[in-house]
CSV table of C-alpha atoms in Angstrom, one decimal:
chain,number,residue,atom,x,y,z
A,160,MET,CA,-5.1,18.6,16.4
A,161,ASP,CA,-5.8,16.5,13.3
A,162,VAL,CA,-3.5,13.5,12.7
A,163,THR,CA,-2.0,11.7,9.7
A,164,VAL,CA,-0.9,8.2,10.4
A,165,VAL,CA,1.9,6.8,8.2
A,166,VAL,CA,2.4,3.0,8.4
A,167,GLY,CA,5.7,2.2,6.7
A,168,ALA,CA,7.9,5.2,7.1
A,169,GLY,CA,9.8,4.8,3.8
A,170,SER,CA,10.2,7.2,0.9
A,171,ILE,CA,6.7,6.9,-0.5
A,172,GLY,CA,5.0,7.2,2.9
A,173,GLN,CA,7.0,10.3,3.7
A,174,ALA,CA,6.4,11.9,0.4
A,175,ILE,CA,2.7,11.5,0.7
A,176,ALA,CA,2.7,12.8,4.3
A,177,ARG,CA,4.4,16.0,3.2
A,178,ARG,CA,1.6,16.6,0.7
A,179,VAL,CA,-1.4,16.0,2.9
A,180,SER,CA,-0.3,16.9,6.4
A,181,TYR,CA,-0.3,20.7,6.5
A,182,ASP,CA,-1.1,21.8,10.1
A,183,ARG,CA,-1.4,18.1,11.3
A,184,HIS,CA,0.5,15.9,13.6
A,185,VAL,CA,2.2,13.1,11.7
A,186,LEU,CA,2.5,9.8,13.5
A,187,LEU,CA,5.1,7.6,11.7
A,188,ALA,CA,5.0,3.9,12.5
A,189,ASP,CA,7.4,1.3,11.2
A,190,LEU,CA,8.5,-2.2,12.1
A,191,LYS,CA,11.9,-0.8,13.1
A,192,GLN,CA,12.1,2.1,15.6
A,193,ASP,CA,15.2,3.6,14.0
A,194,ALA,CA,13.4,3.8,10.6
A,195,ALA,CA,10.4,5.6,12.2
A,196,ASP,CA,12.8,7.9,14.1
A,197,GLU,CA,14.7,8.8,11.0
A,198,ALA,CA,11.6,9.6,9.0
A,199,ALA,CA,10.1,11.6,11.9
A,200,GLN,CA,13.3,13.7,12.1
A,201,VAL,CA,13.3,14.4,8.4
A,202,LEU,CA,9.7,15.7,8.5
A,203,GLU,CA,10.2,17.6,11.8
A,204,ARG,CA,13.2,19.4,10.2
A,205,ALA,CA,10.8,20.3,7.4
A,206,GLY,CA,8.4,22.0,9.8
A,207,TYR,CA,6.0,19.1,10.7
A,208,ARG,CA,5.0,18.1,14.2
A,209,THR,CA,5.8,14.4,14.4
A,210,SER,CA,5.9,11.3,16.6
A,211,ALA,CA,7.6,7.9,15.9
A,212,THR,CA,6.7,4.5,17.0
A,213,THR,CA,6.8,0.8,16.0
A,214,VAL,CA,4.1,-1.4,14.7
A,215,ASN,CA,3.9,-5.0,13.3
A,216,VAL,CA,1.1,-4.8,10.8
A,217,SER,CA,0.5,-8.5,11.0
A,218,ASP,CA,-0.2,-8.3,14.7
A,219,ARG,CA,-3.7,-7.1,15.6
A,220,GLY,CA,-2.7,-6.2,19.1
A,221,ALA,CA,0.1,-4.0,17.8
A,222,VAL,CA,-2.2,-2.3,15.3
A,223,GLN,CA,-4.8,-1.6,18.0
A,224,ALA,CA,-2.1,-0.1,20.2
A,225,LEU,CA,-1.2,2.2,17.2
A,226,VAL,CA,-4.8,3.2,16.9
A,227,ARG,CA,-4.9,4.2,20.6
A,228,GLN,CA,-1.7,6.2,20.2
A,229,ALA,CA,-3.1,8.0,17.1
A,230,THR,CA,-6.5,8.8,18.7
A,231,ALA,CA,-4.8,10.1,21.8
A,232,LEU,CA,-3.0,12.7,19.6
A,233,GLY,CA,-6.2,13.9,17.9
A,234,ASP,CA,-8.7,13.2,15.2
A,235,VAL,CA,-7.3,10.7,12.6
A,236,LYS,CA,-7.9,12.4,9.3
A,237,ALA,CA,-5.5,10.4,7.1
A,238,LEU,CA,-4.1,6.9,7.0
A,239,ILE,CA,-1.2,6.1,4.7
A,240,GLN,CA,-0.6,2.4,4.5
A,241,ALA,CA,2.8,2.0,2.9
A,242,ALA,CA,4.1,-1.0,4.8
A,243,GLY,CA,4.8,-4.3,3.0
A,244,VAL,CA,7.3,-6.9,2.0
A,245,SER,CA,8.3,-8.0,-1.5
A,246,PRO,CA,9.3,-11.5,-2.8
A,247,SER,CA,12.9,-10.5,-2.6
A,248,GLN,CA,12.5,-9.7,1.1
A,249,ALA,CA,10.3,-12.5,2.6
A,250,PRO,CA,9.0,-16.0,2.1
A,251,VAL,CA,5.4,-16.8,1.0
A,252,ALA,CA,3.9,-17.0,4.5
A,253,ALA,CA,5.3,-13.6,5.5
A,254,ILE,CA,4.1,-12.0,2.3
A,255,LEU,CA,0.5,-13.2,2.9
A,256,LYS,CA,0.6,-12.3,6.6
A,257,VAL,CA,1.9,-8.8,6.0
A,258,ASP,CA,0.7,-7.7,2.6
A,259,LEU,CA,-2.6,-9.4,2.5
A,260,PHE,CA,-3.8,-10.0,6.1
A,261,GLY,CA,-2.0,-7.0,7.6
A,262,THR,CA,-3.4,-4.5,5.2
A,263,ALA,CA,-6.9,-5.7,5.5
A,264,MET,CA,-6.7,-5.8,9.3
A,265,LEU,CA,-5.2,-2.3,9.4
A,266,LEU,CA,-8.1,-0.9,7.4
A,267,GLU,CA,-10.6,-2.7,9.7
A,268,GLU,CA,-9.0,-1.2,12.8
A,269,PHE,CA,-8.6,2.4,11.5
A,270,GLY,CA,-12.0,2.2,9.9
A,271,GLN,CA,-13.5,2.3,13.3
A,272,VAL,CA,-11.8,5.6,14.3
A,273,ILE,CA,-11.3,7.5,11.1
A,274,ALA,CA,-12.7,11.0,11.5
A,275,PRO,CA,-15.5,12.5,9.2
A,276,GLY,CA,-13.9,14.0,6.2
A,277,GLY,CA,-10.9,11.7,6.6
A,278,CYS,CA,-9.3,9.6,3.9
A,279,GLY,CA,-7.1,6.5,3.7
A,280,ILE,CA,-4.7,5.4,1.0
A,281,VAL,CA,-3.1,2.0,0.5
A,282,ILE,CA,0.1,1.7,-1.5
A,283,SER,CA,-0.3,-1.6,-3.4
A,284,SER,CA,1.6,-2.6,-6.5
A,285,GLN,CA,1.4,-3.0,-10.3
A,286,SER,CA,2.0,-6.7,-9.6
A,287,GLY,CA,-1.7,-7.1,-8.7
A,288,TYR,CA,-2.5,-6.3,-12.3
A,289,ARG,CA,-0.4,-9.1,-13.7
A,290,LEU,CA,-2.4,-11.8,-11.8
A,291,PRO,CA,-4.9,-13.5,-14.1
A,292,ALA,CA,-8.6,-12.7,-13.5
A,293,LEU,CA,-10.3,-14.3,-10.5
A,294,THR,CA,-13.9,-15.4,-10.3
A,295,ALA,CA,-16.5,-13.0,-9.2
A,296,GLU,CA,-16.9,-15.0,-6.0
A,297,GLU,CA,-13.2,-14.9,-5.3
A,298,ASP,CA,-13.1,-11.1,-5.8
A,299,ALA,CA,-16.0,-10.7,-3.4
A,300,GLU,CA,-14.3,-12.8,-0.8
A,301,LEU,CA,-11.1,-10.9,-1.0
A,302,ALA,CA,-12.9,-7.6,-0.8
A,303,THR,CA,-15.3,-8.3,2.1
A,304,ALA,CA,-14.3,-11.4,4.1
A,305,PRO,CA,-13.2,-10.6,7.7
A,306,ALA,CA,-9.4,-10.1,7.8
A,307,ASP,CA,-9.0,-13.0,10.2
A,308,ALA,CA,-10.6,-15.3,7.6
A,309,LEU,CA,-8.5,-14.2,4.6
A,310,LEU,CA,-5.6,-16.6,4.9
A,311,ASP,CA,-8.0,-19.6,5.0
A,312,LEU,CA,-9.8,-18.7,1.8
A,313,PRO,CA,-9.4,-21.4,-0.9
A,314,VAL,CA,-8.0,-18.9,-3.4
A,315,VAL,CA,-5.3,-17.9,-0.9
A,316,ARG,CA,-4.5,-21.4,0.3
A,317,ALA,CA,-4.1,-22.5,-3.3
A,318,VAL,CA,-1.3,-20.0,-4.2
A,319,ALA,CA,2.1,-21.5,-5.1
A,320,VAL,CA,5.6,-20.1,-4.8
A,321,THR,CA,7.1,-17.6,-7.3
A,322,LEU,CA,5.4,-14.2,-7.5
A,323,THR,CA,1.8,-15.5,-7.2
A,324,PRO,CA,1.4,-14.8,-3.4
A,325,TYR,CA,2.6,-11.3,-3.8
A,326,GLN,CA,0.4,-10.7,-6.9
A,327,LEU,CA,-2.6,-12.1,-5.0
A,328,SER,CA,-1.9,-10.0,-2.0
A,329,LYS,CA,-1.7,-6.8,-4.1
A,330,ARG,CA,-4.9,-7.8,-6.0
A,331,CYS,CA,-6.5,-8.2,-2.6
A,332,ASN,CA,-5.4,-4.7,-1.6
A,333,SER,CA,-7.1,-3.3,-4.7
A,334,LEU,CA,-10.3,-5.2,-4.0
A,335,ARG,CA,-10.2,-4.5,-0.3
A,336,VAL,CA,-10.5,-0.7,-0.7
A,337,ARG,CA,-13.9,-1.4,-2.4
A,338,GLY,CA,-15.2,-3.3,0.6
A,339,GLU,CA,-13.8,-0.9,3.1
A,340,ALA,CA,-14.9,2.2,1.3
A,341,VAL,CA,-18.5,1.2,2.1
A,342,LYS,CA,-17.7,1.0,5.8
A,343,TRP,CA,-15.5,4.1,5.9
A,344,GLY,CA,-18.3,6.0,4.0
A,345,ALA,CA,-20.6,5.3,6.9
A,346,ARG,CA,-18.3,7.5,8.9
A,347,GLY,CA,-18.1,10.2,6.3
A,348,ALA,CA,-14.6,9.1,5.2
A,349,ARG,CA,-13.0,7.7,2.0
A,350,MET,CA,-10.7,4.8,1.2
A,351,ASN,CA,-8.6,4.3,-2.0
A,352,ALA,CA,-5.5,2.6,-3.2
A,353,ILE,CA,-2.5,3.4,-5.5
A,354,SER,CA,-0.7,0.6,-7.4
A,355,PRO,CA,2.8,1.9,-8.3
A,356,GLY,CA,5.2,0.4,-10.7
A,357,ILE,CA,9.0,0.5,-10.0
A,358,ILE,CA,9.5,3.6,-7.9
A,359,VAL,CA,13.0,4.8,-7.1
A,360,THR,CA,13.4,3.8,-3.4
A,361,PRO,CA,16.1,1.9,-1.5
A,362,LEU,CA,14.2,-1.3,-2.2
A,363,ALA,CA,13.9,-0.6,-5.9
A,364,HIS,CA,17.6,0.2,-6.0
A,365,ASP,CA,18.4,-3.2,-4.5
A,366,GLU,CA,16.1,-5.0,-6.9
A,367,LEU,CA,17.5,-3.2,-9.9
A,368,ASN,CA,21.0,-4.3,-8.9
A,369,GLY,CA,20.1,-7.8,-7.5
A,370,GLU,CA,19.6,-11.3,-8.8
A,371,ARG,CA,16.5,-10.2,-10.9
A,372,ALA,CA,18.1,-7.0,-12.1
A,373,ALA,CA,17.9,-8.0,-15.8
A,374,PHE,CA,14.1,-8.7,-15.4
A,375,TYR,CA,13.3,-5.3,-13.8
A,376,ARG,CA,15.6,-3.3,-16.1
A,377,ASN,CA,14.0,-4.9,-19.1
A,378,MET,CA,10.5,-4.2,-17.6
A,379,LEU,CA,11.4,-0.5,-17.5
A,380,ALA,CA,13.1,-0.4,-20.9
A,381,GLN,CA,10.1,-2.0,-22.5
A,382,SER,CA,7.5,0.2,-20.8
A,383,PRO,CA,5.9,3.2,-22.6
A,384,ALA,CA,7.5,5.6,-20.1
A,385,GLY,CA,10.9,3.9,-20.4
A,386,HIS,CA,12.0,4.7,-16.9
A,387,ALA,CA,11.2,4.3,-13.2
A,388,GLY,CA,9.0,6.6,-11.2
A,389,THR,CA,9.7,8.7,-8.1
A,390,PRO,CA,8.1,8.9,-4.7
A,391,ASP,CA,7.0,12.5,-5.4
A,392,GLU,CA,5.1,11.4,-8.5
A,393,VAL,CA,3.1,8.9,-6.3
A,394,ALA,CA,2.6,11.6,-3.7
A,395,ALA,CA,1.2,14.0,-6.3
A,396,LEU,CA,-1.4,11.4,-7.2
A,397,ALA,CA,-2.1,10.7,-3.6
A,398,ALA,CA,-2.6,14.4,-2.8
A,399,LEU,CA,-5.2,14.7,-5.5
A,400,ILE,CA,-7.1,11.6,-4.3
A,401,MET,CA,-6.9,12.5,-0.6
A,402,GLY,CA,-7.5,16.2,-1.0
A,403,PRO,CA,-10.7,18.2,-1.5
A,404,GLU,CA,-10.5,17.9,-5.3
A,405,GLY,CA,-10.7,14.1,-4.8
A,406,GLY,CA,-13.8,14.3,-2.7
A,407,TYR,CA,-15.8,12.1,-5.1
A,408,ILE,CA,-13.2,9.4,-5.2
A,409,SER,CA,-13.7,6.3,-3.0
A,410,GLY,CA,-13.3,2.6,-3.4
A,411,SER,CA,-10.9,3.0,-6.3
A,412,ASP,CA,-7.4,1.8,-7.2
A,413,PHE,CA,-5.1,3.9,-9.4
A,414,LEU,CA,-2.3,2.3,-11.4
A,415,ILE,CA,0.8,4.5,-11.8
A,416,ASP,CA,3.4,2.3,-13.5
A,417,GLY,CA,4.6,4.1,-16.6
A,418,GLY,CA,2.6,1.8,-18.7
A,419,VAL,CA,4.2,-1.5,-17.6
A,420,ALA,CA,0.8,-3.3,-17.3
A,421,ALA,CA,-0.2,-2.0,-20.7
A,422,SER,CA,3.0,-3.4,-22.2
A,423,TRP,CA,2.5,-6.7,-20.3
A,424,TYR,CA,-0.8,-7.3,-21.8
A,425,TYR,CA,-0.6,-5.6,-25.2
A,426,GLY,CA,3.1,-4.8,-25.9
A,427,PRO,CA,6.6,-6.2,-25.9
A,428,LEU,CA,6.4,-7.5,-22.3
A,429,ARG,CA,3.5,-9.8,-23.1
A,430,PRO,CA,4.4,-13.3,-22.0
A,431,GLN,CA,4.9,-15.6,-25.0
A,432,PRO,CA,2.8,-18.9,-25.2
A,433,GLN,CA,4.8,-21.9,-24.1
């Protein structure tokens, strides 16, 4: 049986799995077993065949164990990487280890087993689009350096506190799919990313009511769309990219943020000169 692997069993990962996993076994992996179990139960009650397990995406051994579990179930036809931590959840070191290194390493490992005709999708973030431009050399390093070398790159070691490590990690995610698309293509598979804005999930609910609530609510109010997105809207885009109609799409990142980035650069959200 063909297999969809979902890493990060939250709302977005589940929504995408529903769209792309017809007649497949869905393996849901999360840092917490109860979160994976809950997601698996929801999908199983909707008619999907599921399994649930744990994985720490910053631990190569754990990811390799997940790969073995997935390939034992069948041919891996889809990887949905929806795991990550935000600045409100974790310190700088953890953000870089999980969002930057973890994603790159996950793509390396699954890139060795993805089946012909398969497709991977990374859920990144609009935050990567708010990071100032990097040099061509820095872009190339983030796209192609071995995952184990990423945290020692000068551009990574230079990041400070605030949002910069998160923005850099998400920029790396966007660049990483370009480098990995070449390798996945050699196996007849594709790799892409989606960079959502504020999507209505439990995390977004916390952020919209937390210490930075005013910042996020203003971001939504000043965006062209004027509101947050939903997991199903992200999943609809993912289904297009990962399905047969997206067969010519690989190595790309798709921004779905209600126009927040547009407003950040050219509208009322544009930072004012100091």
